[in-house]
Amino acid sequence: MHSPGPSPQDYVELRCRSAFSFLEGASNPEDLVEQAAAQGHEVLALADRDGLYGAPRFHAAAKRAGLRAIVGAELSQAAGGPLVLLAESRKGYRNLARLLTVAQGHAPKGEAAASWDELEEHAGGLTALVPASGSLDRAHLDRLLGVYGAEHTALGVTRAMDRSLEGGNRFAVALAEAMRLPIAAWGDVRVARPDGRRLLDAFTCLFHKTTLDQAGRLLLPNGERTLRTREELAARFADRPAWLYTTRAIAESCAFTFEDLGYRFPTYPVPVGESQDSWLRKLTFRGAGERYGTPLPPRARAQLEHELTVIGKLELAGYFLIVCDIARYARERGILCQGRGSAANSAVCYALAITAVDPVGMELLFERFLSEERGEWPDIDLDLPSGDQREDAIQYVYEKYGPHGVGMTATVISYRTRSAFREIGKVLGMESDFLDRLSKKLRQFHFREDLDEARDMLREAGVDPRSPRVALLLELAGQMQGLPRHLGQHTGGLVIAQGRLDEVVPIEPAAMPDRKVVQWDKDDCADLGIIKIDLLGLGMLDALEKTLPLIRDFEGVEIDLAHLPPDDPKTYGMIQKADTVGVFQIESRAQMATLPRMKPTCFYDLVVEIAIIRPGPIVGKMVHPYLNRRAGREPVEYPHPSLEPILKRTLGVPIFQEQLLRLAMEASGFTGGEAEELRRAMGFKRSVERMGQIEERLRSGMTERGITGEAQDEIVRGITSFALYGFPESHSASFALIAYASAYLRAHHPAAFLVGLLNAWPMGFYNPATLVKDGQRHGVVMRPIDVAHSTWPCTLEPGEHGPEVRVGLRYVAGLSKDTGEQVASARATGPFASLADFAARVGPKRNEILALAEAGTLASIDPAARTRRSALWQVSAIERDSNSLFAGAPPPGSDVPSPLPELTPAEATLADYRTTGLTTGPHVLQHLRPELTRRGVLPAAALRNQPNGRFVRTAGHVIVRQRPGSAKGFCFLTLEDETGTSNAVLTPDAFARLRVPLHASPLLEIAGTVQNVDGVIHVKVGRIDPLDTKADASSPRGGSRRGRGGYGSHDYH
């Protein structure tokens, strides 16, 4: 930094904080860049608090806007005070990333602190700017100069029309001038535009856990912490032009850009004499021989050669070898593992046993996965069972590539409707009861409501939306939505680097033990060329893995999921009847409404079924044409004869994303890479200009091939409206394998499959209460939770007509896993002789023994505890100490009977739901059936016999409420009673009219007309009434404690 000779126009803003400073900034990085560009800035620095969370988005936005982005961060506790660090070079950036990693590593979550030694160790290539304040002293500045050097250190001064800063500024400036320390002007920007000031105030209140009314001097005194034009800043520092010149000199020294990030993916260790490419080739053809047989079919060999050539040109062999190694590790440990997504388009992945779908046989498009034109890393997702097995695979990667070479990708948790309203409500000092009511109302809707609907919801919560405070709530909550709230951990995305990953991106401890998370999400990593491998936990794989040993041990049948009978009549018969509760991917209300019309008979039918109930086919209006053509009600037609090979399998209707890409290739002459680029260009942030170029390219290519007129219009319309939402055929095929396996096990081994589902829960679409009742309707005998027989998980027990299901202690609300497992361990030494014996040997805490008593699990070990209330009475009679309920306790006074009246059958059922989330006894509706029958309310099973258009009344427990965005305002319900489930639909008008009673109770009675088409039955709802106020109040929603399984509905997912 040299002496000034400046134009005051040389100002560069060096201190900006975005919303990624988490409550210390109120604008996204993109908004800061947009405003800077509009104001004529050429360079901008982002220095968020304690991280580089927003840096990739800042870099990308700046690149689009033609600005130069300076990367930096502000350490909030750098040897006792704040310090802004800007990266001059790649060396400096690496030091910054490592320093942030160190600072995050030994501080509490949400904080970062670095010592002098740590600053010194990571000082090279960085410029340090210390904010002016009255607390600075010469010793501190001397130490900073010693660490960073005079050429790389400066004092930062802001003039924000704030008198409280003036004294500190004068003192710091005098000290810096005495030490000949350069001084830089800056705006200390917290928000892009002045209109964001009130939201910044709200964030300040949240940071300090106070309200706007009480914040006082915690708030900034004005709206000056916003981006200013260079002319404004030049005028503000007209008396100190050298300070402006310093900013330009610093900016010129900070040449680092993310284009020079220096990331490298690890090389895979191969045998001596082999290269990455040669070893991949050997493994591929070795695996291909096992998959396809020898000699290899010509089509398979040609496809493998083509893929290996592309992989070699893009230097991706090591990536495939590493993913193959992870899949091998899982298989060797008996962990179910299957690749999915676009990786299933690759024959190399199939040969390496990464995926289980034959892309050659299914004619899948490799370019959807990888192409030479794109020149980017592919994306391979591996599905593993949720829980310990997946964690085993993740820890294998950590161990193999070292603690500094691996990290989980982050997820940016943004403010959504409910969280924004609740947080702003706190800031405005609104009562918690009101916020609870509002939260319940907001839970009923999607997060894209307009302002009028938000006002309606406020009225329903008992609030006048015209109130100034409520108007401010609406305004600030609207501004807050979409801004980052905090960083989360991706479910399974791992990034791996050659060498130190923490020199590429800062890493911080995750909430889970033995996990570390990088500061960027998967999209940020992808944009910067950082490779992610997804090890995803799939609940159904966990359920299948838990099911297979049960079948082997209790039924003597060894099942290999890779070699199931391919077209099992019993399995497909069950699917065709939409009898698919608990079956992977085809258990939802929408899938069940389609299955009787689709009538799948083979694997490819399942592939189509899984893909057709997706936004693409629905928005593109492809569902009904396909079903009509399948049923013979509509002729099979093609937009052009040349497209028949692409659309023949789906009866002329494009269902899959790959078909749209092939249409572009066949009709317009696109290459595979160009077709994939077309799909990407149709992303959520479509450019009108880019879409016009694409359409022009499509049309010119079709015209050259003689496709004109209406056929051309239809093809263009299909591609441009559908490609964004289309579901990949490869993905659907991977899921169809699991769907068929789960359906087969449900059809042939229902008891074992139900145990697998219950032990893998939470997963799937339905709660355990629904799974249990569905099992009972299919003949599965359920045995209740009993400390004399239950273990922690659910188990099978021998029964008169086959295995029966014993519900596990895991479903008792309030019981810890350690105590649950101790029950089984203690019982292994002999049966429990009494309640006191149980307590002495197990040692439960007071709340745990009460939970067991209330759940009715103690009846079989003590005659005096044969009912819930008598058990609670006996528990209350036993002397307790502070740590364990029964340590040293004498036998209870069992000769004193309980004075409490016994529960009625209905009360016992509700107690089951409240304490365990499920019941092995009667369904709650069964207790109400006599009265319902008297009033002409039909059970679900009776609806099958009602003709189309008949007015009916039915009732049930609401297990699903849905209002999908693609349904144009329609709302769908699924009700359950003792005979099964029934489906209902509310038009937009009916939903608006009945919204309050719809959510008034978990037990509803509905009235409307039957829609019976192709064996699919719905009730078009005209009236809704809460079924029984007493049942509602006693339900788990109103209870003080709730079973682990939960009895609530699956709402608006």
XYZ file of C-alpha atoms in Angstrom, residues 615-860:
246
model
C -45.201 -33.030 -11.616
C -43.977 -33.456 -15.202
C -46.649 -35.810 -16.541
C -49.303 -34.120 -14.392
C -48.437 -30.557 -15.433
C -47.933 -31.721 -19.018
C -51.369 -33.417 -18.989
C -49.883 -36.773 -19.962
C -51.519 -38.981 -17.315
C -55.040 -39.307 -18.707
C -53.955 -39.765 -22.365
C -51.626 -42.564 -21.309
C -54.247 -44.324 -19.170
C -56.897 -43.916 -21.867
C -54.583 -45.393 -24.494
C -53.657 -48.240 -22.198
C -57.353 -48.985 -21.654
C -58.094 -48.819 -25.405
C -60.322 -45.749 -25.100
C -58.012 -43.607 -27.224
C -55.866 -44.475 -30.270
C -52.080 -44.536 -30.012
C -50.732 -41.642 -32.082
C -47.319 -40.066 -32.599
C -46.458 -36.428 -33.396
C -44.344 -37.727 -36.300
C -43.592 -41.235 -37.604
C -39.870 -40.799 -36.934
C -40.602 -40.521 -33.217
C -42.390 -43.861 -32.857
C -39.286 -45.769 -31.679
C -38.843 -43.244 -28.849
C -42.475 -43.154 -27.700
C -43.728 -46.640 -28.567
C -43.206 -48.161 -25.113
C -45.255 -45.379 -23.548
C -48.008 -45.466 -26.183
C -47.022 -42.229 -27.893
C -47.083 -40.228 -24.640
C -43.783 -38.820 -23.291
C -43.456 -39.922 -19.671
C -39.718 -39.830 -19.006
C -37.159 -37.071 -19.164
C -34.928 -39.168 -21.404
C -37.708 -39.364 -23.997
C -37.813 -35.572 -24.237
C -34.059 -35.477 -24.724
C -34.260 -38.161 -27.400
C -37.038 -36.201 -29.125
C -34.686 -33.228 -29.386
C -31.961 -35.485 -30.754
C -34.144 -37.271 -33.293
C -36.416 -34.429 -34.371
C -33.939 -31.521 -34.286
C -30.544 -33.168 -34.597
C -29.261 -32.319 -31.128
C -26.274 -34.272 -29.868
C -26.661 -36.084 -26.549
C -24.695 -33.369 -24.791
C -26.736 -30.617 -26.432
C -29.951 -32.328 -25.353
C -28.755 -32.454 -21.756
C -27.800 -28.779 -21.951
C -31.336 -28.119 -23.195
C -32.717 -29.804 -20.071
C -30.494 -27.705 -17.836
C -31.415 -24.493 -19.627
C -35.023 -25.204 -18.676
C -34.190 -24.982 -15.005
C -36.255 -23.103 -12.491
C -34.553 -19.789 -13.348
C -35.305 -19.858 -17.047
C -33.940 -17.082 -19.216
C -36.548 -15.835 -21.691
C -33.764 -15.045 -24.125
C -32.224 -18.496 -23.717
C -35.604 -20.212 -24.125
C -36.152 -18.269 -27.353
C -32.787 -19.478 -28.656
C -33.638 -23.063 -27.740
C -37.018 -22.949 -29.455
C -35.421 -21.446 -32.561
C -32.818 -24.226 -32.599
C -35.499 -26.898 -32.135
C -37.662 -25.527 -34.924
C -34.841 -25.048 -37.419
C -33.658 -28.605 -36.832
C -37.150 -30.019 -37.323
C -37.723 -27.964 -40.451
C -34.509 -29.396 -41.918
C -35.906 -32.886 -41.238
C -39.300 -32.194 -42.741
C -41.220 -31.887 -39.458
C -43.399 -28.797 -39.756
C -46.793 -27.345 -38.858
C -48.850 -28.827 -36.053
C -46.419 -31.710 -35.490
C -43.585 -29.229 -34.930
C -45.690 -27.144 -32.556
C -46.670 -30.220 -30.540
C -43.075 -31.402 -30.186
C -41.763 -27.958 -29.185
C -44.590 -27.516 -26.708
C -43.932 -30.935 -25.189
C -40.193 -30.400 -24.843
C -40.303 -26.852 -23.481
C -43.121 -27.436 -21.004
C -42.174 -30.916 -19.806
C -38.394 -31.320 -19.792
C -37.976 -29.441 -16.510
C -40.329 -31.680 -14.550
C -39.900 -34.993 -16.313
C -38.830 -37.915 -14.137
C -35.738 -39.808 -15.358
C -36.489 -43.313 -16.587
C -33.270 -44.549 -14.992
C -34.339 -43.200 -11.609
C -37.781 -44.717 -11.954
C -36.317 -48.074 -12.929
C -34.045 -48.092 -9.873
C -37.003 -47.314 -7.627
C -39.171 -49.904 -9.391
C -36.752 -52.644 -8.338
C -37.235 -51.710 -4.698
C -40.977 -51.225 -5.170
C -41.334 -54.739 -6.587
C -39.204 -56.254 -3.829
C -41.273 -54.580 -1.111
C -44.539 -55.582 -2.802
C -43.360 -59.185 -3.128
C -42.449 -59.403 0.564
C -45.754 -57.816 1.569
C -47.716 -60.282 -0.584
C -45.875 -63.441 0.537
C -44.496 -62.603 3.998
C -46.813 -59.935 5.436
C -45.947 -60.430 9.127
C -42.187 -60.230 8.632
C -42.564 -57.283 6.256
C -44.708 -55.429 8.777
C -42.061 -55.955 11.474
C -39.449 -54.595 9.068
C -41.539 -51.489 8.433
C -42.253 -50.887 12.114
C -38.584 -51.263 13.063
C -37.422 -48.974 10.235
C -39.991 -46.270 11.014
C -39.984 -43.271 10.636
C -40.131 -43.866 6.898
C -42.664 -44.101 4.123
C -46.053 -42.473 3.810
C -48.064 -43.856 6.729
C -47.740 -43.807 10.487
C -47.390 -47.055 12.484
C -51.052 -46.978 13.550
C -52.113 -47.250 9.911
C -49.494 -49.910 9.127
C -50.702 -52.039 12.059
C -54.377 -51.771 11.111
C -53.582 -52.585 7.497
C -51.654 -55.663 8.639
C -54.540 -56.815 10.810
C -56.984 -56.457 7.928
C -54.680 -58.775 5.980
C -54.664 -61.449 8.662
C -51.526 -60.516 10.561
C -51.999 -61.261 14.254
C -50.724 -58.446 16.448
C -49.612 -58.929 20.030
C -49.451 -55.899 22.351
C -46.415 -54.478 24.076
C -45.671 -56.581 27.158
C -42.585 -56.355 29.350
C -42.784 -60.133 29.778
C -42.306 -60.707 26.048
C -41.384 -57.530 24.144
C -37.850 -56.538 23.215
C -36.859 -53.034 22.126
C -37.645 -53.695 18.442
C -40.795 -55.369 17.195
C -40.356 -59.111 16.705
C -42.031 -62.202 15.331
C -43.374 -64.911 17.617
C -44.635 -68.368 16.650
C -48.430 -68.497 16.251
C -51.080 -71.065 15.515
C -51.265 -70.133 11.838
C -47.815 -68.708 11.273
C -45.650 -65.958 12.726
C -47.324 -63.212 14.729
C -46.088 -59.692 15.418
C -45.101 -58.562 18.886
C -44.934 -54.785 19.184
C -41.634 -53.612 20.633
C -40.887 -51.392 23.593
C -39.536 -48.782 21.171
C -43.115 -47.588 20.719
C -43.645 -46.644 24.383
C -43.426 -42.861 24.583
C -41.016 -41.734 27.289
C -39.054 -44.991 27.491
C -35.345 -44.758 26.674
C -33.658 -47.287 24.450
C -31.211 -48.197 27.218
C -34.036 -49.075 29.612
C -35.937 -50.907 26.872
C -32.923 -53.070 26.131
C -32.357 -53.626 29.844
C -35.879 -55.116 30.067
C -34.884 -57.864 27.636
C -31.474 -58.387 29.266
C -32.978 -58.729 32.759
C -35.707 -61.068 31.501
C -33.091 -63.363 29.966
C -32.067 -64.405 33.496
C -35.633 -65.432 34.338
C -39.212 -64.155 34.121
C -40.277 -61.230 36.256
C -42.073 -62.429 39.401
C -43.807 -59.133 40.187
C -43.805 -55.443 39.553
C -41.266 -54.950 42.349
C -39.035 -57.670 40.895
C -39.235 -56.007 37.486
C -38.341 -52.647 38.956
C -35.431 -53.977 40.992
C -33.867 -55.822 38.040
C -34.496 -53.242 35.322
C -34.095 -50.020 37.336
C -36.343 -47.716 35.328
C -36.671 -44.045 36.162
C -39.945 -42.781 37.565
C -41.221 -41.347 34.278
C -40.362 -44.616 32.510
C -42.252 -46.906 34.869
C -45.222 -44.554 34.681
C -45.054 -44.673 30.889
C -44.965 -48.480 30.940
C -47.911 -48.592 33.326
C -49.995 -46.131 31.325
C -49.250 -48.049 28.127
C -50.624 -51.240 29.680
C -47.386 -53.203 29.393
C -47.175 -54.525 32.982
C -50.351 -56.645 33.186
C -48.755 -60.051 32.685
